[in-house]
Amino acid sequence: MGMALARKGTRALTVDGTRYRWVVAPDDEPGLGIVVEAADSPGLRMVAWVEHGNTISPWLVREAILRALAQGWQPQARGPDFVLRLPAHLRRGV
């Protein structure tokens, strides 16, 4: 299991009433990694990989969270990071 995110340098986002914290991972291979965890009870982190060329925005992070939850991510559980690969050039409304 990965370490909890440091509060400094993370951004907050609320999705469906749950608060999350997220940061773009410093290691950018094989793309850009977005690391997300529940803000109030961090447990299982989600790492979403997106290809270079995507703009990392709150909308994209929200989309990653919703897709991860739909695929079984349980943010309050314990265990290894939940890894998600987002489609290339994901755009709002697509």
CSV table of C-alpha atoms in Angstrom, one decimal:
chain,number,residue,atom,x,y,z
A,1,MET,CA,0.0,0.0,0.0
A,2,GLY,CA,1.3,3.5,-0.8
A,3,MET,CA,1.9,6.1,1.7
A,4,ALA,CA,-0.9,8.7,2.4
A,5,LEU,CA,-0.6,11.9,0.4
A,6,ALA,CA,1.0,14.8,2.2
A,7,ARG,CA,-1.5,17.6,2.6
A,8,LYS,CA,0.9,20.2,1.3
A,9,GLY,CA,0.7,20.5,-2.5
A,10,THR,CA,-2.5,18.5,-2.9
A,11,ARG,CA,-5.8,19.9,-4.3
A,12,ALA,CA,-9.2,19.2,-2.9
A,13,LEU,CA,-12.2,18.0,-4.9
A,14,THR,CA,-15.7,16.9,-3.8
A,15,VAL,CA,-17.5,14.2,-5.9
A,16,ASP,CA,-21.0,13.0,-4.9
A,17,GLY,CA,-20.6,14.3,-1.4
A,18,THR,CA,-17.2,12.7,-0.7
A,19,ARG,CA,-14.1,14.9,-0.3
A,20,TYR,CA,-10.9,13.8,-2.1
A,21,ARG,CA,-7.3,15.1,-2.3
A,22,TRP,CA,-5.3,14.7,-5.4
A,23,VAL,CA,-1.9,15.5,-6.9
A,24,VAL,CA,-0.1,14.9,-10.2
A,25,ALA,CA,2.6,12.3,-9.5
A,26,PRO,CA,6.2,13.5,-10.0
A,27,ASP,CA,7.1,10.4,-12.0
A,28,ASP,CA,5.6,11.0,-15.4
A,29,GLU,CA,6.2,7.7,-17.2
A,30,PRO,CA,4.4,6.1,-19.0
A,31,GLY,CA,2.3,9.2,-18.9
A,32,LEU,CA,1.0,11.5,-16.2
A,33,GLY,CA,-0.1,9.9,-13.0
A,34,ILE,CA,-2.9,11.4,-10.9
A,35,VAL,CA,-2.9,10.2,-7.3
A,36,VAL,CA,-6.2,10.5,-5.5
A,37,GLU,CA,-7.3,9.5,-2.0
A,38,ALA,CA,-10.3,10.1,0.2
A,39,ALA,CA,-9.6,13.3,2.2
A,40,ASP,CA,-11.3,12.4,5.5
A,41,SER,CA,-10.3,8.7,5.8
A,42,PRO,CA,-7.5,7.9,3.5
A,43,GLY,CA,-7.1,4.3,2.6
A,44,LEU,CA,-6.7,2.8,-0.8
A,45,ARG,CA,-5.2,5.3,-3.2
A,46,MET,CA,-6.2,5.5,-6.9
A,47,VAL,CA,-3.6,6.2,-9.5
A,48,ALA,CA,-5.0,7.3,-12.9
A,49,TRP,CA,-2.6,7.3,-15.8
A,50,VAL,CA,-3.3,9.7,-18.7
A,51,GLU,CA,-1.2,10.2,-21.8
A,52,HIS,CA,0.9,13.3,-22.2
A,53,GLY,CA,-1.1,16.0,-24.0
A,54,ASN,CA,-4.1,15.8,-21.7
A,55,THR,CA,-4.8,18.9,-19.5
A,56,ILE,CA,-5.0,17.8,-15.9
A,57,SER,CA,-8.1,19.7,-14.6
A,58,PRO,CA,-10.6,19.1,-11.8
A,59,TRP,CA,-13.0,17.8,-14.5
A,60,LEU,CA,-10.5,15.1,-15.6
A,61,VAL,CA,-9.8,14.2,-11.9
A,62,ARG,CA,-13.6,13.9,-11.3
A,63,GLU,CA,-13.9,11.7,-14.4
A,64,ALA,CA,-11.1,9.5,-13.1
A,65,ILE,CA,-12.7,9.2,-9.7
A,66,LEU,CA,-16.1,8.2,-11.2
A,67,ARG,CA,-14.6,5.7,-13.5
A,68,ALA,CA,-12.5,4.1,-10.7
A,69,LEU,CA,-15.5,3.9,-8.4
A,70,ALA,CA,-17.5,2.2,-11.2
A,71,GLN,CA,-14.7,-0.3,-11.6
A,72,GLY,CA,-14.6,-1.2,-7.9
A,73,TRP,CA,-12.3,1.3,-6.3
A,74,GLN,CA,-13.1,1.5,-2.5
A,75,PRO,CA,-11.3,4.6,-1.2
A,76,GLN,CA,-11.7,3.6,2.5
A,77,ALA,CA,-10.4,0.1,2.0
A,78,ARG,CA,-6.8,-1.0,2.6
A,79,GLY,CA,-4.5,-2.6,0.0
A,80,PRO,CA,-2.4,-1.8,-3.0
A,81,ASP,CA,-3.0,1.3,-5.1
A,82,PHE,CA,-6.0,1.0,-7.5
A,83,VAL,CA,-4.6,1.7,-11.0
A,84,LEU,CA,-6.7,3.1,-13.8
A,85,ARG,CA,-5.6,4.0,-17.3
A,86,LEU,CA,-7.7,6.7,-18.9
A,87,PRO,CA,-8.4,6.8,-22.6
A,88,ALA,CA,-6.1,9.0,-24.7
A,89,HIS,CA,-7.2,12.6,-25.2
A,90,LEU,CA,-10.2,12.3,-22.9
A,91,ARG,CA,-12.4,15.3,-23.4
A,92,ARG,CA,-15.4,16.7,-21.5
A,93,GLY,CA,-18.7,15.3,-22.9
A,94,VAL,CA,-17.0,12.3,-24.6
